[in-house]
mmCIF file of C-alpha atoms in Angstrom:
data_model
loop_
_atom_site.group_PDB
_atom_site.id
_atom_site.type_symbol
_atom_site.label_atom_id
_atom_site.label_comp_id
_atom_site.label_asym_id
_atom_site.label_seq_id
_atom_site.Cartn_x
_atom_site.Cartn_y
_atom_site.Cartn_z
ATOM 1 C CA UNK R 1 -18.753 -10.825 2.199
ATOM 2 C CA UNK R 2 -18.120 -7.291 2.530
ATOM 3 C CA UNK R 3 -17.964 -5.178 -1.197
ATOM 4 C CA UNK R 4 -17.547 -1.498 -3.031
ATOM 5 C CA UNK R 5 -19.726 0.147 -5.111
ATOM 6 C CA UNK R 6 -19.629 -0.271 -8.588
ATOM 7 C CA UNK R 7 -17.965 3.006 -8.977
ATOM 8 C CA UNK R 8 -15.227 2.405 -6.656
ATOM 9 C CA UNK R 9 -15.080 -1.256 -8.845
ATOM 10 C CA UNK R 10 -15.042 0.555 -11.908
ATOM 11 C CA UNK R 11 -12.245 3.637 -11.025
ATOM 12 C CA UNK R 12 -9.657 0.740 -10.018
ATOM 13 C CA UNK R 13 -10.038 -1.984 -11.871
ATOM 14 C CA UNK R 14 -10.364 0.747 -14.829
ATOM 15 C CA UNK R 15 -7.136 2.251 -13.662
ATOM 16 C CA UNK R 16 -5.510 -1.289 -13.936
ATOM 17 C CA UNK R 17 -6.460 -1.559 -17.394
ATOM 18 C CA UNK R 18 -5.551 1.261 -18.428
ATOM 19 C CA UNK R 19 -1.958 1.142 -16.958
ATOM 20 C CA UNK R 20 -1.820 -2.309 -18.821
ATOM 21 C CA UNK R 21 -1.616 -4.066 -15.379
ATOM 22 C CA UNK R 22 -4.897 -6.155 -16.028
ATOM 23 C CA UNK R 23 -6.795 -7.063 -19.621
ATOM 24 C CA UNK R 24 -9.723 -4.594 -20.179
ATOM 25 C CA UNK R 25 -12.487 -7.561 -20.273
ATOM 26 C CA UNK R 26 -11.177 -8.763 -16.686
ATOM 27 C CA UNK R 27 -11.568 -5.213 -15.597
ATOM 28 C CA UNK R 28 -15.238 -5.279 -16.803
ATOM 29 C CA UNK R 29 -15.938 -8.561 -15.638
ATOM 30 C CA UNK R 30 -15.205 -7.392 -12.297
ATOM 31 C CA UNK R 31 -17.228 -4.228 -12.290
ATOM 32 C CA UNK R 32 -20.372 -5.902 -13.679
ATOM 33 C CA UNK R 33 -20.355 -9.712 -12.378
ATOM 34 C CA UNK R 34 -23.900 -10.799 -12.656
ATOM 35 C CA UNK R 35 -25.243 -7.626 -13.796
ATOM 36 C CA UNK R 36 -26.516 -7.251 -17.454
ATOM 37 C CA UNK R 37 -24.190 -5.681 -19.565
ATOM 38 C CA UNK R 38 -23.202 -2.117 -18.580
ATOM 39 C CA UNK R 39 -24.325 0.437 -21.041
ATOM 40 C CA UNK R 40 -22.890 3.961 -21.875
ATOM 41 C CA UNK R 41 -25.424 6.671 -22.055
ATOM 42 C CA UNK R 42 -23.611 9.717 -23.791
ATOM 43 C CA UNK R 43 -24.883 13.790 -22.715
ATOM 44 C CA UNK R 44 -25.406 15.562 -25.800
ATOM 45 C CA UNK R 45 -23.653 18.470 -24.341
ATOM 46 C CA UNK R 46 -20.768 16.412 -23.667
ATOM 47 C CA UNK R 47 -17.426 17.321 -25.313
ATOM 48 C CA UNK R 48 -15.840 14.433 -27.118
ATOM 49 C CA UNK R 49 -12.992 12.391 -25.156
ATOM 50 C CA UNK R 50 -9.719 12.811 -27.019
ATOM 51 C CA UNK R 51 -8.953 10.493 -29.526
ATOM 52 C CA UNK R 52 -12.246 8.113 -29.226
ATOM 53 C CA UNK R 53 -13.557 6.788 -32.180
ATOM 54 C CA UNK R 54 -16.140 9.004 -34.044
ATOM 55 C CA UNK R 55 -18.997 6.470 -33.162
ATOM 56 C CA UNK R 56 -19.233 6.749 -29.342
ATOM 57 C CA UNK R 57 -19.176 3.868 -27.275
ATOM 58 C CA UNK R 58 -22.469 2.636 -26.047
ATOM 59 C CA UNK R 59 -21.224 0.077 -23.441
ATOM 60 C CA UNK R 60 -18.813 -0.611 -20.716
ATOM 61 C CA UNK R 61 -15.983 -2.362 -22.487
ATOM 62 C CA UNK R 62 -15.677 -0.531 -25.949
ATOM 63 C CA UNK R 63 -15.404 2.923 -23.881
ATOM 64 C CA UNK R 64 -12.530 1.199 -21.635
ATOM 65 C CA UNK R 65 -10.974 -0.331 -24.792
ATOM 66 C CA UNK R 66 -11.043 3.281 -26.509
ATOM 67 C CA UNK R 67 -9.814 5.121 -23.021
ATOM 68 C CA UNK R 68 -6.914 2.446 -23.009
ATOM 69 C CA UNK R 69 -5.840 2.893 -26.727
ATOM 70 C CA UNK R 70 -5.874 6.444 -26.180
ATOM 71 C CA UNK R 71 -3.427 6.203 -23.238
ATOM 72 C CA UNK R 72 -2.822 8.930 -20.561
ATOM 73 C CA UNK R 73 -6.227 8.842 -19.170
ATOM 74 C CA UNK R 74 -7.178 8.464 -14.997
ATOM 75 C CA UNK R 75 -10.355 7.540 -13.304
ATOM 76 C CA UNK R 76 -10.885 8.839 -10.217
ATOM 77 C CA UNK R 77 -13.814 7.806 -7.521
ATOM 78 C CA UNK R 78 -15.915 10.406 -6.132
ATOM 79 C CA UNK R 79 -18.917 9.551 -3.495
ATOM 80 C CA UNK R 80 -20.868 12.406 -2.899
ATOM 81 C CA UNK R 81 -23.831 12.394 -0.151
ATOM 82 C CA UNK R 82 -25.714 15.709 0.738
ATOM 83 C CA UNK R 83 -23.669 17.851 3.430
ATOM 84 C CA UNK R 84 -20.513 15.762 2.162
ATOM 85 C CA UNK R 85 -20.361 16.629 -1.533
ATOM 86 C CA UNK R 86 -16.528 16.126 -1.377
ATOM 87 C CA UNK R 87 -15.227 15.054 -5.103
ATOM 88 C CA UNK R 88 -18.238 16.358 -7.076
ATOM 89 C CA UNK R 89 -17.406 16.816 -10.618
ATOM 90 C CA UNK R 90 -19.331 19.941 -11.426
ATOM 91 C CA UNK R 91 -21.266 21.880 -12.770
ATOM 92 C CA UNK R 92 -24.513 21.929 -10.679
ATOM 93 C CA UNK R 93 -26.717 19.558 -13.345
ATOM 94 C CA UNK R 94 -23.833 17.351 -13.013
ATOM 95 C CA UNK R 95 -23.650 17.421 -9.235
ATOM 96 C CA UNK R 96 -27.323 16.461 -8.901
ATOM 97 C CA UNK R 97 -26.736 13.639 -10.844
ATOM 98 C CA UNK R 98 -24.021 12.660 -8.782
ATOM 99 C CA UNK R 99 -25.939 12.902 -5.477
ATOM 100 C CA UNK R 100 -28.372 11.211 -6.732
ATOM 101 C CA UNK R 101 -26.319 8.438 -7.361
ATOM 102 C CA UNK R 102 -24.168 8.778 -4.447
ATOM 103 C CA UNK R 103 -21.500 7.499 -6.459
ATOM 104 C CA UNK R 104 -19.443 8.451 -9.539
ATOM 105 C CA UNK R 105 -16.268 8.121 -11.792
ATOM 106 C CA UNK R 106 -14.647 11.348 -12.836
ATOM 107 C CA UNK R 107 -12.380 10.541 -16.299
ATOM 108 C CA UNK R 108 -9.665 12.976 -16.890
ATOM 109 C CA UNK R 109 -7.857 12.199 -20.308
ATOM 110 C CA UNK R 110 -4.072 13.281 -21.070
ATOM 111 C CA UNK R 111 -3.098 16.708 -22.435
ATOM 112 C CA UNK R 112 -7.185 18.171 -21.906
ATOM 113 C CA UNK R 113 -8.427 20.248 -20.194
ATOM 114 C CA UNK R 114 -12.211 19.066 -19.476
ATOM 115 C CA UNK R 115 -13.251 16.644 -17.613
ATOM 116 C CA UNK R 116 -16.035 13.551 -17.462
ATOM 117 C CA UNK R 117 -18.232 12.216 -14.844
ATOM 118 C CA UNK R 118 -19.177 8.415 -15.194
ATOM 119 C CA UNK R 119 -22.520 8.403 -12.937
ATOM 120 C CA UNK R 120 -24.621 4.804 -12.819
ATOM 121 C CA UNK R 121 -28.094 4.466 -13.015
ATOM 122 C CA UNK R 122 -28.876 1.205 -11.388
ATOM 123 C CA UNK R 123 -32.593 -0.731 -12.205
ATOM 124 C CA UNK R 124 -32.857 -3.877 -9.971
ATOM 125 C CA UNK R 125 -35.316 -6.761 -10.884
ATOM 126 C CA UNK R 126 -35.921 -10.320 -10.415
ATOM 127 C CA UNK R 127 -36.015 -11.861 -6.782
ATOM 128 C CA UNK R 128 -34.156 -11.942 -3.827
ATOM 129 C CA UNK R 129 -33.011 -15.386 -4.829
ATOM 130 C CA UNK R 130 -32.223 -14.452 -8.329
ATOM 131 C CA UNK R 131 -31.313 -10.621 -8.137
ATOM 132 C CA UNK R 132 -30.623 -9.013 -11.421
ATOM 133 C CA UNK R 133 -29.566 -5.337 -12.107
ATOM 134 C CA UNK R 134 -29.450 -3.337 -15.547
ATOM 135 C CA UNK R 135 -26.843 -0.046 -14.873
ATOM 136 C CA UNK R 136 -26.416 2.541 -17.342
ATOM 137 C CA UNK R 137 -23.530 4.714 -17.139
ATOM 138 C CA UNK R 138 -24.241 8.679 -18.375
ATOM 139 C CA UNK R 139 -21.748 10.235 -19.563
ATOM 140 C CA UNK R 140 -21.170 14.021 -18.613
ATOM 141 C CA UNK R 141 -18.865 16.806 -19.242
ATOM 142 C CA UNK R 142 -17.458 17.998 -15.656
ATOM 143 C CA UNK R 143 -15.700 20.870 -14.417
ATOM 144 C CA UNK R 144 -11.979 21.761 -15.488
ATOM 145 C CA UNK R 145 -9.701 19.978 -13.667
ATOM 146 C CA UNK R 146 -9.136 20.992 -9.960
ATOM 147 C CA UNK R 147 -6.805 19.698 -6.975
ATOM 148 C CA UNK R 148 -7.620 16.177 -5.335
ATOM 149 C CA UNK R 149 -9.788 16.412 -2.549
ATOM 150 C CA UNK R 150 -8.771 13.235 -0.814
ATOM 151 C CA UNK R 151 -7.219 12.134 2.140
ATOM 152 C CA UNK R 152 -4.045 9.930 2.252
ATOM 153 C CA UNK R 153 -4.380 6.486 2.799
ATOM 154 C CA UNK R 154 -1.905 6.523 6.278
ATOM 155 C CA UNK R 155 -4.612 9.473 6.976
ATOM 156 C CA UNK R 156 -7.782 7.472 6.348
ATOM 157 C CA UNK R 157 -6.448 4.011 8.216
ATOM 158 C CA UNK R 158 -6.035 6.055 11.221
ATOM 159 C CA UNK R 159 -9.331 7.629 10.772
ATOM 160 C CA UNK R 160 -10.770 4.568 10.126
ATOM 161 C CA UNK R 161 -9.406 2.951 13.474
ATOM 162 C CA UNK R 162 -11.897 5.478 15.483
ATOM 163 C CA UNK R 163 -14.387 5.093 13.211
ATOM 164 C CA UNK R 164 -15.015 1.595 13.501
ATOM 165 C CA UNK R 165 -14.970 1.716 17.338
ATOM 166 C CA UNK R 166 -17.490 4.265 17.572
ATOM 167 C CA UNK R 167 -20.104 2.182 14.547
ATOM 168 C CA UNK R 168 -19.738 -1.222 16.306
ATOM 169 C CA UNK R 169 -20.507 0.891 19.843
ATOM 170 C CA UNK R 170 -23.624 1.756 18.146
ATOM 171 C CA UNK R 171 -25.068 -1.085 17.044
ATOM 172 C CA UNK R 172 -24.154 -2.898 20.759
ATOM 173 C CA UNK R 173 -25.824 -0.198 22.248
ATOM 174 C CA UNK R 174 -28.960 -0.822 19.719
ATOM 175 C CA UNK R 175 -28.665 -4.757 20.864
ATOM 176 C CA UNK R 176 -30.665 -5.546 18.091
ATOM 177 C CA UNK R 177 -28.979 -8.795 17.865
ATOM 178 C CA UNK R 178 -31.369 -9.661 20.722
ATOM 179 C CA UNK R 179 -34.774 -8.471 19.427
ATOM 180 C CA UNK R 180 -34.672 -8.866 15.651
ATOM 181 C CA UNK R 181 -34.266 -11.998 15.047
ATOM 182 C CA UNK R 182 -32.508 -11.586 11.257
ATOM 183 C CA UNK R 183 -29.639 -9.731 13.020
ATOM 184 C CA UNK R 184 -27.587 -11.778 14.348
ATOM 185 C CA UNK R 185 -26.397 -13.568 11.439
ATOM 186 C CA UNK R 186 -25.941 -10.204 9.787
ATOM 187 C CA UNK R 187 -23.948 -8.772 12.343
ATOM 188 C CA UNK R 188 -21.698 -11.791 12.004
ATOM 189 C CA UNK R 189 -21.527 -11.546 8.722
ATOM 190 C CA UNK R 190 -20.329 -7.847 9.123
ATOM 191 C CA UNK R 191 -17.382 -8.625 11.801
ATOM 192 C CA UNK R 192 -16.173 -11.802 10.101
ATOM 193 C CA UNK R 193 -16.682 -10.695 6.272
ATOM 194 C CA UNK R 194 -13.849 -9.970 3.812
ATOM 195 C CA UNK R 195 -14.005 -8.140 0.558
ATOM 196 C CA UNK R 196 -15.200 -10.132 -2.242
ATOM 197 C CA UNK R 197 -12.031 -11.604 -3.960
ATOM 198 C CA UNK R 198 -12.453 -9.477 -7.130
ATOM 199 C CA UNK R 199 -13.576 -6.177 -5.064
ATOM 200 C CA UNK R 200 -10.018 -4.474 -6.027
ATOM 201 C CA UNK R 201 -7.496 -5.860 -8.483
ATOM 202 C CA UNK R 202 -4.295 -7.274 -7.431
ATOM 203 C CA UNK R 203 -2.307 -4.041 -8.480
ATOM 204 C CA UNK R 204 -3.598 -2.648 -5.517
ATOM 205 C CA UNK R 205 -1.333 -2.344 -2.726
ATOM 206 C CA UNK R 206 -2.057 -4.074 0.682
ATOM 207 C CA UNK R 207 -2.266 -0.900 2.936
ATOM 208 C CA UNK R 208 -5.090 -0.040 0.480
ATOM 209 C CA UNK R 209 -6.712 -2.967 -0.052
ATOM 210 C CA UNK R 210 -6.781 -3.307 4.454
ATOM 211 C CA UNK R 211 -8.263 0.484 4.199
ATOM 212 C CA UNK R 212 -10.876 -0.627 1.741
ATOM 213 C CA UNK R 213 -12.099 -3.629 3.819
ATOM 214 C CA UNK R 214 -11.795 -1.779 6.689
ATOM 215 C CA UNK R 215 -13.951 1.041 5.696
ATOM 216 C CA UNK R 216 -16.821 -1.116 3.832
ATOM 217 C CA UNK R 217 -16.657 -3.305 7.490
ATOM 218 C CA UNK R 218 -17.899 0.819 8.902
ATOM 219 C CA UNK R 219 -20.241 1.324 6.005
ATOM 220 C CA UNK R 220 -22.083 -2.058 6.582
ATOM 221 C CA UNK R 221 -22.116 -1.791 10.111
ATOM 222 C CA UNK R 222 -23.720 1.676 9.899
ATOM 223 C CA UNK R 223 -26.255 0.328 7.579
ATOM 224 C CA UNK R 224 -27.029 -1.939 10.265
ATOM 225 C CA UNK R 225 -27.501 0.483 13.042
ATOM 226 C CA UNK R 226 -29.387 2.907 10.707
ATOM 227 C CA UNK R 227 -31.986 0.611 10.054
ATOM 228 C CA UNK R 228 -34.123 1.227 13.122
ATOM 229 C CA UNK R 229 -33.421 2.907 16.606
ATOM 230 C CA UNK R 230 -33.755 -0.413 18.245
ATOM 231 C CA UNK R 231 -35.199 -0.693 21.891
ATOM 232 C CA UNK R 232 -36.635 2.026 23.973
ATOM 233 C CA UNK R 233 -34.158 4.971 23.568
ATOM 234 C CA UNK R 234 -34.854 9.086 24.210
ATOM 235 C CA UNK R 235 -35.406 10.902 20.835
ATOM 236 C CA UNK R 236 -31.900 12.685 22.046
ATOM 237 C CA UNK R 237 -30.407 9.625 22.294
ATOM 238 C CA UNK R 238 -31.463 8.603 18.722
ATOM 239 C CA UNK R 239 -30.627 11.807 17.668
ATOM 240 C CA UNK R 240 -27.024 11.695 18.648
ATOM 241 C CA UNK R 241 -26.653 8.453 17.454
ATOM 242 C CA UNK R 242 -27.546 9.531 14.031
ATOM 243 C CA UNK R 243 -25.103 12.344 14.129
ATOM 244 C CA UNK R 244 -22.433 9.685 15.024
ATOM 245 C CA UNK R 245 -22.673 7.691 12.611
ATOM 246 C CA UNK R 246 -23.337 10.099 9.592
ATOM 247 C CA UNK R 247 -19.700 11.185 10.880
ATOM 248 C CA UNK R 248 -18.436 7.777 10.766
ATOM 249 C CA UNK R 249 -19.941 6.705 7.584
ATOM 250 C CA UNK R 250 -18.337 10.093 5.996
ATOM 251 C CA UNK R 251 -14.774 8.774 7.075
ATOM 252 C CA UNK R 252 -15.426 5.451 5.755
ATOM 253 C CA UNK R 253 -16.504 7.244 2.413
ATOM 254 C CA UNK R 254 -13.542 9.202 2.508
ATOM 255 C CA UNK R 255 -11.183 6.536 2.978
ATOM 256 C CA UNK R 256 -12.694 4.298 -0.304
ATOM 257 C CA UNK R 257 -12.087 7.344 -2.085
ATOM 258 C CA UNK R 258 -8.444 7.688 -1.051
ATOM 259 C CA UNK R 259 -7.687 3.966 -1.217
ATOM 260 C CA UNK R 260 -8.736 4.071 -4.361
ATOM 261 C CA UNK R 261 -7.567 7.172 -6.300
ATOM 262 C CA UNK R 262 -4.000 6.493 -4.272
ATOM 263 C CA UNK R 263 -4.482 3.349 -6.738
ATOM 264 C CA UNK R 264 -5.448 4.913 -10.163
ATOM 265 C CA UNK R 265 -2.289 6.621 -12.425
ATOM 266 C CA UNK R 266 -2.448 7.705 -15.797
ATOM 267 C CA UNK R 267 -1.725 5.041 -18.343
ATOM 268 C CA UNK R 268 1.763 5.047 -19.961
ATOM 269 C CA UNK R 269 1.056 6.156 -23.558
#
């Protein structure tokens, strides 16, 4: 089954709960699943979100709960990646801990003028039978608000159509289906998967939710193809099939982001 990161989880099921569309522990159920519980880690240079009790949330579902009660706030997914830092929240100590990440949730509340960046620190342990995963999410004040940097969705599923033509022409040219013998099951995997049924909440319309399979179908295929250079192939060769499929794996970022902030509204007071 194909999936999103947990920040992409977390900006729309978090945008369903706070539009009222979804209860907040179903929206946290779906963003941590087997995962210990998610903890909040607060920056002590971060301004205080509007109307949030005194005592500052320390996990997942009390900082939803407190974002909901205080109504009027939106999440929005960024997914930053060196030479595409599209979304970053600011400022620069902020940004690094973005990129790090590759992955973050930028909270703007109603009526303020700062902004927050929810950025995960994931710790895996246990086995590949029994995975386990301990995420803690810091939270950091961001830059004042700016203009979305996002594509449409019509925009991104047309993108996304060239996109995916060009990934699965690089992995058949890799043919590592043939070699290595744990591919071949993958690569099914890939072209037959689906998104994991609680991926996106039901709010989310269908165009989206096609987008969002669509581009993590690109991101796991390019995962695939990344993973070695597969037979013998020219250095220029391997080169230029790099390049491609940075490019494609930047419009398949590009398009989770849009499917999924064209998803999150502020909450109705």
């Amino acid at each position: 089954m194909l999936d999103l990161p947990r920040s992409a989880r977390l900006a729309a099921w978090g945008s369903s709960a706070l539009a009222g569309t979804v209860p907040v522990k179903d929206a946290v159920r779906a963003v941590v699943r087997d995962d210990e519980p998610h903890a909040v880690r607060w920056d002590g240079d971060a301004p205080a979100l509007p109307r949030l009790p005194a005592a500052r949330a320390d996990d997942l579902l009390t900082l939803l709960t407190s974002l909901s009660e205080a109504g009027g706030a939106q999440l929005l997914l960024a997914l930053p990646v060196p030479g595409d830092p599209r979304g970053l929240p600011g400022p620069a100590a902020v940004n690094t801990v973005a990129l790090e990440a590759g992955e973050c949730v930028v909270v703007e509340a109603a009526g303020a003028l700062e902004r927050w960046a929810l950025v995960p620190e994931v710790v895996e342990f246990g086995s590949v039978l029994e995975p386990g995963a301990m995420v803690t999410w810091s939270l950091l004040g961001a830059a004042p608000r700016r203009a979305p940097e996002s594509s449409s969705v019509a925009e991104s599923e047309r993108e996304l159509r060239t996109a995916l033509v060009t990934a699965t022409q690089a992995l058949a040219d890799l043919d590592v289906a043939r070699w290595r013998e744990d591919a071949a099951d993958r690569i099914a995997a890939v072209r037959d998967g689906g998104l994991v049924r609680d991926a996106v909440p039901p709010a989310v319309s269908p165009r989206a939710a096609r987008v969002l399979q669509t581009a993590a179908r690109v991101l796991a295929i390019v995962d695939l193809a990344v993973e070695d250079d597969g037979a013998a192939i020219t250095s220029f060769e391997a080169s230029s099939r790099a390049q491609a499929l940075r490019e494609v794996a930047g419009v398949a970022r590009r398009a989770v982001i849009a499917a999924v902030n064209a998803h999150t509204e502020p909450a109705r007071p």
